Amino acid sequence: MSLIILTHVCRARPLSHTSFRRMCIEMKLSKDSKEVMKRFEMAFLNEFRDCIFQGTVPQITIAGKKFGPFKKGDRASLPNWAIEKLLKYEYVDITPEDSYESLRRLQNLYREEEKQPHKLQTFQPFLYTAIARKTLRLQSDKTSIDPRKYDEVEKLRKMTPFLVETRLSKILRVAKSGAYQEKRNQMAHEERWLCEELVDLLSGWRQNVME
C-alpha cells in the first residue's frame, strides 16, 4: 500500500519514496536546528568575555566564586550570562576587542561581504547568538532606554536579515564545492552546522540520482 497525501483540492495522490524522504529530511532539519541553536545559546552564555566596569561595584558572587570589588576602569573576564545582567544596569561594558556584535562591527562585516561576493569573511563563532541575545536584551528594556539605544535595536533588526542572506549564498557555494573543511574556521557555529547538513544532503542526492 502506497502512502498518500492530500492536495489543496482534496484529491489523494501517491507519495513517492523520494518525496516522502525529502519531507522527512525537511522536518528533521527544522526540528534539529531548534535544538542545535539552543545548545549554541547555552555554550555562548557560559563562555567568558572581558568586560570593563563603568563605576564602583562591590564584590559579586558568580557560580559560587567571588569577584571584585571593582572600580571604574577595572577589567574582568566573566561568563556572558553574568555580563548580560551587569549590562542591564550599565555596570559594565564589553571590551572593544570582544564586542563583535556591535552595530559598527556588523556594518563593517556586511560591507566586506558585499564588496567581495566570492570570499568568505571570518565570522566570530558565537556571532549570531550574540546578536540575538543583544537584541533581546535591548528590546526587553526598550520602554526605558534612551533614543540612541532604541535606534540601535531597529538597525540591528534590519541589518541581521541582510547579513544572513548575503552569508547564506556563500555557505551554499561552500557546501556545493566540497570546501567545507577548508572554510569551516571562517564560519559561525550556526553556519558550520548548516554547511555540514548541506554537504551530507547534497552527497546523498548526488549518489541517488547517479545510481
C-alpha positions as a printed Julia matrix, in Angstrom:
211×3 Matrix{Float64}:
  0.0    0.0     0.0
  1.45   3.36   -1.02
  1.42   6.41    1.22
 -0.98   9.19    0.3
 -1.01  12.93    0.67
 -3.95  15.31    0.26
 -3.68  18.09   -2.31
 -5.24  21.52   -1.96
 -8.35  20.28   -3.87
 -8.72  17.3    -1.56
 -7.71  14.68   -4.1
 -5.44  11.9    -2.95
 -2.25  11.06   -4.78
  0.57   8.59   -4.1
  3.56  10.0    -2.25
  6.75   8.68   -3.8
  9.56   7.38   -1.65
 11.78  10.29   -2.75
  9.15  12.91   -1.86
  8.45  11.28    1.48
 12.16  11.08    2.27
 12.62  14.76    1.34
  9.7   15.76    3.55
 11.16  13.78    6.45
 14.55  15.42    5.95
 12.97  18.9     5.94
 11.04  18.14    9.14
 14.18  16.72   10.78
 16.27  19.74    9.78
 13.66  22.1    11.22
 13.47  20.18   14.5
 17.22  19.65   14.76
 18.0   23.3    14.03
 15.96  24.48   17.03
 17.74  22.05   19.34
 21.14  22.95   17.92
 20.5   26.7    18.3
 19.58  26.15   21.95
 22.87  24.31   22.5
 24.81  27.14   20.87
 22.98  29.65   23.06
 23.88  27.75   26.24
 27.51  27.47   25.13
 27.61  31.21   24.42
 26.12  32.13   27.8
 28.78  30.06   29.59
 31.67  31.42   27.51
 33.87  34.02   29.2
 34.48  37.5    27.77
 36.32  40.55   29.03
 34.31  43.49   30.31
 35.15  46.93   31.69
 33.43  48.23   34.82
 31.81  51.64   34.41
 31.8   52.53   38.09
 32.3   51.18   41.58
 30.76  47.74   42.07
 31.01  45.72   45.32
 32.17  42.12   45.41
 29.89  39.81   43.44
 29.43  36.04   43.57
 29.1   34.13   40.3
 28.53  30.37   40.34
 29.98  30.16   43.84
 33.1   32.2    43.02
 33.75  35.69   44.34
 34.83  38.52   42.03
 35.77  42.07   42.91
 35.18  44.57   44.35
 35.66  46.71   41.25
 36.24  50.37   40.49
 35.73  52.3    37.26
 38.04  51.08   34.5
 38.72  47.67   36.04
 38.65  44.72   33.68
 37.37  41.24   34.42
 36.71  38.05   32.49
 33.17  36.85   33.24
 30.66  34.44   31.69
 28.29  36.04   29.18
 25.21  35.32   31.28
 26.69  37.37   34.14
 27.81  40.14   31.77
 24.24  40.38   30.43
 22.9   41.02   33.93
 25.55  43.66   34.58
 24.94  45.28   31.18
 21.26  45.65   32.01
 22.15  48.04   34.84
 25.06  49.61   32.91
 27.6   48.38   35.46
 29.91  47.14   32.7
 30.63  47.43   29.03
 32.18  44.75   26.82
 35.78  45.47   25.84
 36.05  46.85   22.28
 38.07  43.87   21.06
 35.39  41.45   22.31
 32.36  43.47   21.21
 31.93  41.52   17.97
 28.14  42.04   17.93
 28.35  45.84   17.97
 26.45  47.63   15.22
 29.64  49.13   13.79
 31.29  45.7    13.55
 28.21  44.27   11.84
 28.07  47.12    9.35
 31.74  46.58    8.51
 31.19  42.84    8.07
 28.21  43.43    5.81
 30.11  45.89    3.63
 33.01  43.45    3.27
 30.64  40.58    2.42
 29.03  42.7    -0.31
 32.32  44.01   -1.72
 33.74  40.5    -2.0
 30.82  38.27   -3.05
 33.04  35.23   -3.63
 35.13  35.5    -0.47
 34.02  34.14    2.89
 34.97  36.58    5.66
 35.86  35.16    9.06
 32.93  35.35   11.49
 33.27  35.02   15.25
 31.89  31.55   16.22
 29.16  32.95   18.5
 28.27  35.97   16.35
 24.63  35.1    15.57
 23.86  34.08   19.14
 25.45  37.26   20.47
 23.37  39.39   18.08
 20.17  37.62   19.11
 20.91  37.96   22.83
 21.84  41.63   22.49
 18.69  42.44   20.52
 16.55  40.58   23.06
 18.2   42.39   25.95
 17.7   45.83   24.41
 14.12  45.07   23.38
 13.18  43.88   26.87
 14.13  47.29   28.23
 13.01  49.43   25.29
 10.49  51.38   27.38
 13.27  52.9    29.46
 16.27  53.02   27.14
 17.37  56.26   25.55
 16.58  57.03   21.87
 20.09  56.11   20.74
 19.76  52.57   22.04
 16.27  52.23   20.61
 17.7   53.29   17.26
 20.41  50.64   17.64
 17.77  47.95   18.16
 16.0   48.97   14.96
 19.24  49.0    12.98
 20.22  45.58   14.35
 16.84  44.15   13.38
 17.2   45.48    9.83
 20.87  44.61    9.43
 20.73  40.99   10.58
 18.48  39.58    7.78
 20.61  41.24    5.09
 23.77  39.83    6.65
 22.26  36.34    6.95
 21.06  36.26    3.34
 24.37  37.53    1.98
 26.19  34.93    4.02
 23.8   32.11    3.15
 24.6   32.22   -0.56
 28.29  31.78    0.28
 27.6   28.87    2.63
 25.64  27.15   -0.14
 28.57  27.57   -2.53
 31.0   26.13    0.02
 28.76  23.1     0.61
 28.35  22.52   -3.12
 32.07  22.85   -3.87
 33.19  20.47   -1.13
 35.39  23.12    0.51
 33.8   22.89    3.97
 36.85  21.58    5.86
 38.96  24.34    4.36
 36.45  27.09    5.21
 34.88  25.9     8.49
 37.08  28.04   10.76
 35.78  31.15    8.99
 32.17  30.31    9.89
 29.97  30.93   12.91
 28.77  27.83   14.76
 25.33  28.01   13.12
 26.92  28.21    9.68
 29.13  25.2    10.36
 26.13  23.13   11.38
 24.16  24.2     8.31
 27.07  23.55    5.96
 27.61  20.06    7.4
 23.93  19.24    6.9
 24.02  20.57    3.33
 27.17  18.6     2.49
 25.5   15.37    3.65
 22.26  16.21    1.85
 23.99  17.06   -1.43
 26.21  14.0    -1.23
 23.18  11.74   -0.75
 21.3   13.47   -3.55
 24.19  13.1    -5.99
 24.54   9.44   -5.11
 20.83   8.76   -5.58
 20.46  10.48   -8.96
 23.56   8.79  -10.35
 22.58   5.25   -9.37
